[in-house]
Tab-separated table of C-alpha atoms in Angstrom:
chain	number	residue	atom	x	y	z
C	15	UNK	CA	0.000	0.000	0.000
C	16	UNK	CA	2.809	2.390	0.918
C	17	UNK	CA	4.509	1.680	-2.429
C	18	UNK	CA	1.284	2.511	-4.317
C	19	UNK	CA	0.940	5.820	-2.461
C	20	UNK	CA	4.546	6.721	-3.267
C	21	UNK	CA	4.047	5.760	-6.922
C	22	UNK	CA	0.827	7.745	-7.149
C	23	UNK	CA	2.509	10.795	-5.566
C	24	UNK	CA	5.392	10.507	-8.047
C	25	UNK	CA	2.914	10.279	-10.915
C	26	UNK	CA	1.024	13.386	-9.733
C	27	UNK	CA	4.284	15.331	-9.492
C	28	UNK	CA	5.392	14.238	-12.970
C	29	UNK	CA	1.977	15.075	-14.414
C	30	UNK	CA	1.876	18.476	-12.679
C	31	UNK	CA	5.382	19.417	-13.816
C	32	UNK	CA	4.586	18.290	-17.358
C	33	UNK	CA	1.333	20.271	-17.421
C	34	UNK	CA	2.915	23.415	-15.940
C	35	UNK	CA	5.981	23.328	-18.182
C	36	UNK	CA	3.856	23.013	-21.312
C	37	UNK	CA	1.860	26.194	-20.759
C	38	UNK	CA	3.198	29.435	-22.193
C	39	UNK	CA	1.808	32.888	-21.398
C	40	UNK	CA	0.512	33.404	-24.928
C	41	UNK	CA	-0.934	29.926	-25.400
C	42	UNK	CA	-4.647	29.696	-26.180
C	43	UNK	CA	-7.031	26.893	-27.048
C	44	UNK	CA	-9.587	27.497	-29.821
C	45	UNK	CA	-11.718	25.376	-32.156
C	46	UNK	CA	-10.044	22.197	-33.339
C	47	UNK	CA	-7.706	22.467	-30.355
C	48	UNK	CA	-5.402	25.143	-31.765
C	49	UNK	CA	-2.386	26.107	-29.682
C	50	UNK	CA	-1.141	29.587	-30.493
C	51	UNK	CA	2.275	30.978	-29.676
C	52	UNK	CA	4.399	33.793	-31.033
C	53	UNK	CA	5.787	31.687	-33.898
C	54	UNK	CA	2.736	29.894	-35.330
C	55	UNK	CA	-0.706	28.485	-34.799
C	56	UNK	CA	-1.297	24.821	-35.462
C	57	UNK	CA	-4.497	22.892	-34.860
C	58	UNK	CA	-4.074	19.695	-32.885
C	59	UNK	CA	-6.169	17.111	-34.650
C	60	UNK	CA	-4.221	14.165	-33.329
C	61	UNK	CA	-1.900	12.915	-30.624
C	62	UNK	CA	0.917	10.429	-30.961
C	63	UNK	CA	0.577	7.652	-28.387
C	64	UNK	CA	3.184	5.076	-27.372
C	65	UNK	CA	2.444	2.042	-25.236
C	66	UNK	CA	5.551	1.953	-23.070
C	67	UNK	CA	8.251	4.608	-22.957
C	68	UNK	CA	9.936	3.367	-26.126
C	69	UNK	CA	6.954	1.874	-27.956
C	70	UNK	CA	6.046	2.530	-31.566
C	71	UNK	CA	3.908	5.682	-31.881
C	72	UNK	CA	0.295	5.312	-33.011
C	73	UNK	CA	-1.914	8.196	-34.126
C	74	UNK	CA	-4.933	9.059	-31.990
C	75	UNK	CA	-7.337	11.054	-34.197
C	76	UNK	CA	-9.132	13.589	-31.974
C	77	UNK	CA	-12.731	14.776	-32.021
C	78	UNK	CA	-13.554	18.467	-31.644
C	79	UNK	CA	-15.099	18.918	-28.181
C	80	UNK	CA	-14.370	20.702	-24.895
C	81	UNK	CA	-13.107	17.531	-23.217
C	82	UNK	CA	-10.459	17.032	-25.913
C	83	UNK	CA	-9.492	20.721	-25.806
C	84	UNK	CA	-8.955	20.604	-22.039
C	85	UNK	CA	-6.868	17.431	-22.199
C	86	UNK	CA	-4.856	18.893	-25.112
C	87	UNK	CA	-4.120	21.916	-22.929
C	88	UNK	CA	-2.669	19.592	-20.273
C	89	UNK	CA	-0.574	17.768	-22.856
C	90	UNK	CA	0.638	21.034	-24.427
C	91	UNK	CA	3.969	20.563	-26.141
C	92	UNK	CA	5.371	18.029	-23.677
C	93	UNK	CA	4.786	14.305	-23.369
C	94	UNK	CA	2.131	13.181	-20.888
C	95	UNK	CA	2.880	9.841	-19.208
C	96	UNK	CA	-0.119	8.075	-17.724
C	97	UNK	CA	0.149	4.820	-15.806
C	98	UNK	CA	-2.249	1.942	-16.144
C	99	UNK	CA	-3.052	1.132	-12.528
C	100	UNK	CA	-4.978	-2.079	-13.182
C	101	UNK	CA	-4.629	-4.580	-15.967
C	102	UNK	CA	-5.437	-8.249	-16.411
C	103	UNK	CA	-7.582	-8.190	-13.246
C	104	UNK	CA	-10.639	-6.019	-13.850
C	105	UNK	CA	-13.867	-6.509	-15.783
C	106	UNK	CA	-13.366	-6.442	-19.563
C	107	UNK	CA	-9.569	-6.172	-19.332
C	108	UNK	CA	-9.339	-8.299	-22.472
C	109	UNK	CA	-10.937	-5.538	-24.628
C	110	UNK	CA	-10.060	-2.277	-22.862
C	111	UNK	CA	-7.516	-0.377	-20.779
C	112	UNK	CA	-7.956	2.753	-18.735
C	113	UNK	CA	-5.632	5.542	-17.717
C	114	UNK	CA	-6.373	7.860	-14.795
C	115	UNK	CA	-5.740	11.594	-14.895
C	116	UNK	CA	-5.312	13.077	-11.381
C	117	UNK	CA	-8.589	14.429	-10.016
C	118	UNK	CA	-7.016	17.818	-9.316
C	119	UNK	CA	-7.634	18.547	-13.013
C	120	UNK	CA	-11.199	19.514	-13.855
C	121	UNK	CA	-12.116	18.116	-17.229
C	122	UNK	CA	-15.517	18.913	-18.741
C	123	UNK	CA	-17.519	16.087	-20.190
C	124	UNK	CA	-20.606	15.598	-22.288
C	125	UNK	CA	-21.333	11.947	-21.583
C	126	UNK	CA	-23.724	9.824	-23.542
C	127	UNK	CA	-24.661	6.185	-23.195
C	128	UNK	CA	-22.510	4.004	-25.421
C	129	UNK	CA	-23.244	0.292	-25.787
C	130	UNK	CA	-21.063	-0.769	-28.689
C	131	UNK	CA	-17.376	0.056	-29.027
C	132	UNK	CA	-15.120	-0.627	-31.971
C	133	UNK	CA	-11.455	-1.471	-31.605
C	134	UNK	CA	-9.436	1.735	-31.347
C	135	UNK	CA	-12.142	3.952	-29.837
C	136	UNK	CA	-11.080	6.227	-26.967
C	137	UNK	CA	-13.440	7.774	-24.427
C	138	UNK	CA	-13.397	9.865	-21.279
C	139	UNK	CA	-15.526	8.825	-18.320
C	140	UNK	CA	-16.385	10.230	-14.921
C	141	UNK	CA	-13.526	9.999	-12.464
C	142	UNK	CA	-10.992	11.553	-14.891
C	143	UNK	CA	-10.449	8.281	-16.665
C	144	UNK	CA	-9.434	7.772	-20.289
C	145	UNK	CA	-10.764	4.468	-21.623
C	146	UNK	CA	-9.269	2.751	-24.682
C	147	UNK	CA	-11.093	-0.115	-26.358
C	148	UNK	CA	-8.450	-2.033	-28.270
C	149	UNK	CA	-10.890	-4.748	-29.337
C	150	UNK	CA	-14.564	-4.606	-30.343
C	151	UNK	CA	-16.882	-4.794	-27.333
C	152	UNK	CA	-20.501	-4.556	-26.261
C	153	UNK	CA	-20.189	-2.780	-22.913
C	154	UNK	CA	-22.667	-0.178	-21.740
C	155	UNK	CA	-21.332	2.967	-20.095
C	156	UNK	CA	-21.532	6.755	-19.921
C	157	UNK	CA	-18.703	8.139	-22.050
C	158	UNK	CA	-17.521	11.289	-23.801
C	159	UNK	CA	-15.884	10.582	-27.160
C	160	UNK	CA	-12.235	11.663	-27.369
C	161	UNK	CA	-11.024	10.062	-30.580
C	162	UNK	CA	-9.961	6.861	-32.257
C	163	UNK	CA	-6.957	4.871	-33.411
C	164	UNK	CA	-6.846	3.071	-36.733
C	165	UNK	CA	-7.043	-0.407	-35.260
C	166	UNK	CA	-4.631	-2.935	-36.720
C	167	UNK	CA	-2.913	-6.107	-35.587
C	168	UNK	CA	0.199	-4.035	-34.743
C	169	UNK	CA	-1.896	-1.637	-32.650
C	170	UNK	CA	-3.600	-4.447	-30.672
C	171	UNK	CA	-0.234	-6.145	-30.159
C	172	UNK	CA	1.329	-2.910	-28.862
C	173	UNK	CA	-1.479	-2.455	-26.326
C	174	UNK	CA	-1.451	-6.086	-25.189
C	175	UNK	CA	2.344	-6.311	-24.991
C	176	UNK	CA	2.940	-2.962	-23.296
C	177	UNK	CA	5.780	-3.730	-20.874
C	178	UNK	CA	5.589	-3.137	-17.132
C	179	UNK	CA	7.856	-0.198	-16.289
C	180	UNK	CA	10.720	-1.425	-14.127
C	181	UNK	CA	10.685	0.037	-10.631
C	182	UNK	CA	7.074	1.176	-10.927
C	183	UNK	CA	5.144	-2.054	-11.404
C	184	UNK	CA	2.830	-0.284	-13.837
C	185	UNK	CA	2.411	-0.122	-17.583
C	186	UNK	CA	2.773	3.361	-19.092
C	187	UNK	CA	1.100	5.129	-21.999
C	188	UNK	CA	2.887	8.216	-23.397
C	189	UNK	CA	0.781	10.887	-25.117
C	190	UNK	CA	2.392	13.594	-27.224
C	191	UNK	CA	0.848	16.514	-29.102
C	192	UNK	CA	3.879	16.339	-31.407
C	193	UNK	CA	3.638	20.053	-32.328
C	194	UNK	CA	6.435	21.281	-34.553
């Protein structure tokens, strides 16, 4: 239990530093998740996501909604590392994974009931949780759509074979806005 508290505290610190470092004074979020700075404005329509610190990047195509815009603001121009706290031991683990964002961040949501998920779909649910369905599923829940991956055998393999991070005991997902 003590180890989990220490790990969670470390995660919160990493997330907070990442979120704070990525914000510039002149940064704004507009439609299509545009981040504006003195050099250029570029709409964020996708994130690059790696399963594991050194995993192959996969493109997460983003929807245009307030939930996505808020999360994009947290990601900014730095990588966001989110641990998977539970895997292989919770309901529907064979079709989905979830990643918790610390509750200190208020993220708006516009949930709707979803009963059928396709492989690659990504949602946000109450409790600051990002949910990835990496296989087709028929699971009912209240979700806000975030985006989708182009599901492929390589994608499913990357999710399923995401290594446990040494010293942490957790799997990691790395999200990058990849703004250049």
